[in-house]
PDB file of C-alpha atoms in Angstrom:
ATOM      1  CA  MET A   1     -29.782  27.084 -52.799  1.00  0.00           C
ATOM      2  CA  THR A   2     -30.000  23.453 -52.945  1.00  0.00           C
ATOM      3  CA  LYS A   3     -29.528  21.003 -49.924  1.00  0.00           C
ATOM      4  CA  THR A   4     -26.739  18.754 -50.266  1.00  0.00           C
ATOM      5  CA  ASN A   5     -26.511  15.464 -48.626  1.00  0.00           C
ATOM      6  CA  PRO A   6     -23.460  15.833 -45.817  1.00  0.00           C
ATOM      7  CA  SER A   7     -22.531  12.259 -46.465  1.00  0.00           C
ATOM      8  CA  ALA A   8     -22.255  12.822 -50.221  1.00  0.00           C
ATOM      9  CA  THR A   9     -20.415  15.896 -50.008  1.00  0.00           C
ATOM     10  CA  SER A  10     -17.965  14.525 -47.969  1.00  0.00           C
ATOM     11  CA  GLU A  11     -16.714  12.153 -50.577  1.00  0.00           C
ATOM     12  CA  LEU A  12     -16.323  14.632 -52.952  1.00  0.00           C
ATOM     13  CA  LYS A  13     -12.864  15.534 -54.129  1.00  0.00           C
ATOM     14  CA  THR A  14     -11.281  18.116 -56.108  1.00  0.00           C
ATOM     15  CA  ILE A  15     -11.066  17.759 -59.998  1.00  0.00           C
ATOM     16  CA  GLY A  16      -7.537  19.824 -60.604  1.00  0.00           C
ATOM     17  CA  PHE A  17      -9.139  21.972 -63.545  1.00  0.00           C
ATOM     18  CA  THR A  18      -7.969  25.147 -61.940  1.00  0.00           C
ATOM     19  CA  PRO A  19      -4.384  26.564 -62.663  1.00  0.00           C
ATOM     20  CA  PHE A  20      -2.719  29.481 -60.844  1.00  0.00           C
ATOM     21  CA  THR A  21       0.574  31.524 -61.358  1.00  0.00           C
ATOM     22  CA  TYR A  22       1.081  31.927 -64.864  1.00  0.00           C
ATOM     23  CA  CYS A  23       4.567  32.165 -66.700  1.00  0.00           C
ATOM     24  CA  SER A  24       4.637  32.924 -70.468  1.00  0.00           C
ATOM     25  CA  ASP A  25       0.590  32.533 -70.542  1.00  0.00           C
ATOM     26  CA  GLN A  26       1.073  28.749 -69.394  1.00  0.00           C
ATOM     27  CA  PRO A  27      -0.051  27.610 -65.775  1.00  0.00           C
ATOM     28  CA  LEU A  28       3.117  26.838 -63.758  1.00  0.00           C
ATOM     29  CA  PHE A  29       0.937  25.232 -61.038  1.00  0.00           C
ATOM     30  CA  HIS A  30      -2.632  23.700 -60.810  1.00  0.00           C
ATOM     31  CA  VAL A  31      -4.764  22.418 -57.978  1.00  0.00           C
ATOM     32  CA  SER A  32      -4.342  18.793 -57.699  1.00  0.00           C
ATOM     33  CA  ALA A  33      -7.219  16.184 -58.284  1.00  0.00           C
ATOM     34  CA  GLY A  34      -8.582  13.987 -55.886  1.00  0.00           C
ATOM     35  CA  VAL A  35      -8.113  16.079 -52.615  1.00  0.00           C
ATOM     36  CA  PRO A  36     -11.337  15.630 -50.419  1.00  0.00           C
ATOM     37  CA  ILE A  37     -13.091  19.074 -50.649  1.00  0.00           C
ATOM     38  CA  LEU A  38     -13.456  19.496 -46.794  1.00  0.00           C
ATOM     39  CA  ASP A  39      -9.511  19.133 -46.570  1.00  0.00           C
ATOM     40  CA  ALA A  40      -9.017  21.513 -49.681  1.00  0.00           C
ATOM     41  CA  LEU A  41     -11.344  24.339 -48.148  1.00  0.00           C
ATOM     42  CA  THR A  42      -9.679  23.802 -44.901  1.00  0.00           C
ATOM     43  CA  GLN A  43      -6.135  24.466 -46.512  1.00  0.00           C
ATOM     44  CA  ALA A  44      -7.709  27.375 -48.529  1.00  0.00           C
ATOM     45  CA  SER A  45      -8.740  28.972 -45.225  1.00  0.00           C
ATOM     46  CA  ALA A  46      -5.224  28.499 -43.694  1.00  0.00           C
ATOM     47  CA  LEU A  47      -3.611  30.009 -46.925  1.00  0.00           C
ATOM     48  CA  LEU A  48      -5.981  33.091 -46.754  1.00  0.00           C
ATOM     49  CA  PHE A  49      -5.439  33.496 -42.863  1.00  0.00           C
ATOM     50  CA  LEU A  50      -1.509  33.715 -43.478  1.00  0.00           C
ATOM     51  CA  ALA A  51      -2.171  36.020 -46.687  1.00  0.00           C
ATOM     52  CA  LYS A  52      -4.253  38.420 -44.295  1.00  0.00           C
ATOM     53  CA  SER A  53      -1.409  38.517 -41.871  1.00  0.00           C
ATOM     54  CA  PHE A  54       1.099  39.279 -44.618  1.00  0.00           C
ATOM     55  CA  ALA A  55      -1.055  42.047 -45.828  1.00  0.00           C
ATOM     56  CA  GLU A  56      -1.454  43.634 -42.550  1.00  0.00           C
ATOM     57  CA  ASP A  57       2.448  43.391 -42.349  1.00  0.00           C
ATOM     58  CA  ALA A  58       2.795  44.876 -45.937  1.00  0.00           C
ATOM     59  CA  ALA A  59       0.683  47.963 -44.617  1.00  0.00           C
ATOM     60  CA  TYR A  60       3.282  48.658 -41.877  1.00  0.00           C
ATOM     61  CA  ALA A  61       6.472  47.706 -43.595  1.00  0.00           C
ATOM     62  CA  LYS A  62       7.428  50.316 -45.906  1.00  0.00           C
ATOM     63  CA  ASP A  63      10.991  49.258 -46.614  1.00  0.00           C
ATOM     64  CA  THR A  64       9.947  46.098 -48.591  1.00  0.00           C
ATOM     65  CA  ASP A  65       7.158  44.395 -50.744  1.00  0.00           C
ATOM     66  CA  ARG A  66       8.024  40.854 -49.749  1.00  0.00           C
ATOM     67  CA  HIS A  67       4.803  40.811 -47.510  1.00  0.00           C
ATOM     68  CA  ALA A  68       2.676  42.105 -50.347  1.00  0.00           C
ATOM     69  CA  TRP A  69       3.854  39.554 -52.611  1.00  0.00           C
ATOM     70  CA  ALA A  70       3.669  36.520 -50.347  1.00  0.00           C
ATOM     71  CA  ALA A  71      -0.024  37.830 -49.806  1.00  0.00           C
ATOM     72  CA  HIS A  72      -0.302  37.926 -53.446  1.00  0.00           C
ATOM     73  CA  TYR A  73       0.664  34.231 -54.014  1.00  0.00           C
ATOM     74  CA  LEU A  74      -1.217  32.680 -51.198  1.00  0.00           C
ATOM     75  CA  THR A  75      -4.339  34.413 -52.228  1.00  0.00           C
ATOM     76  CA  ALA A  76      -3.876  33.229 -55.770  1.00  0.00           C
ATOM     77  CA  MET A  77      -3.428  29.709 -54.403  1.00  0.00           C
ATOM     78  CA  SER A  78      -6.461  30.149 -52.277  1.00  0.00           C
ATOM     79  CA  LYS A  79      -8.846  31.362 -54.881  1.00  0.00           C
ATOM     80  CA  ALA A  80      -7.653  28.373 -57.152  1.00  0.00           C
ATOM     81  CA  VAL A  81      -8.396  25.899 -54.371  1.00  0.00           C
ATOM     82  CA  ILE A  82     -11.991  27.644 -54.006  1.00  0.00           C
ATOM     83  CA  ASP A  83     -12.553  27.763 -57.642  1.00  0.00           C
ATOM     84  CA  ASP A  84     -11.816  24.198 -58.058  1.00  0.00           C
ATOM     85  CA  VAL A  85     -14.136  23.143 -55.366  1.00  0.00           C
ATOM     86  CA  VAL A  86     -17.095  25.349 -56.812  1.00  0.00           C
ATOM     87  CA  LYS A  87     -16.512  23.453 -59.977  1.00  0.00           C
ATOM     88  CA  VAL A  88     -17.153  20.305 -58.185  1.00  0.00           C
ATOM     89  CA  LEU A  89     -20.049  21.518 -56.503  1.00  0.00           C
ATOM     90  CA  THR A  90     -21.692  23.405 -59.290  1.00  0.00           C
ATOM     91  CA  PRO A  91     -24.110  20.969 -61.132  1.00  0.00           C
ATOM     92  CA  ARG A  92     -23.442  20.942 -64.964  1.00  0.00           C
ATOM     93  CA  PRO A  93     -26.344  21.008 -67.567  1.00  0.00           C
ATOM     94  CA  THR A  94     -27.526  17.629 -68.664  1.00  0.00           C
ATOM     95  CA  ARG A  95     -26.218  16.502 -72.164  1.00  0.00           C
ATOM     96  CA  THR A  96     -28.754  15.564 -74.626  1.00  0.00           C
ATOM     97  CA  LYS A  97     -28.408  12.382 -76.875  1.00  0.00           C
ATOM     98  CA  ASP A  98     -27.378  14.544 -79.665  1.00  0.00           C
ATOM     99  CA  GLU A  99     -24.876  16.420 -77.854  1.00  0.00           C
ATOM    100  CA  SER A 100     -23.385  13.187 -76.486  1.00  0.00           C
ATOM    101  CA  GLU A 101     -22.770  11.944 -80.197  1.00  0.00           C
ATOM    102  CA  VAL A 102     -20.882  14.655 -81.204  1.00  0.00           C
TER     103      VAL A 102
END
């Protein structure tokens, strides 16, 4: 793992390439571009906390599945945020001059 410059990391923002919740094979929602990654990860953590709470409720509430569905959507949103941040933090291979011209 490479070390990152904390001040440079704090300036990184989401790129908005990651969709979630599909309808008819088309993404209904996606992560918004331009959100500072620290804010995005903080939000993902809050969503996962709520999803965990709903999943626990779903384990005990046998009369309905609404808690399970809430947990499902919250985890899908959280995963999309984390995946988008990973795309920002993962270095892309350097393109050669020939590849740039194509």
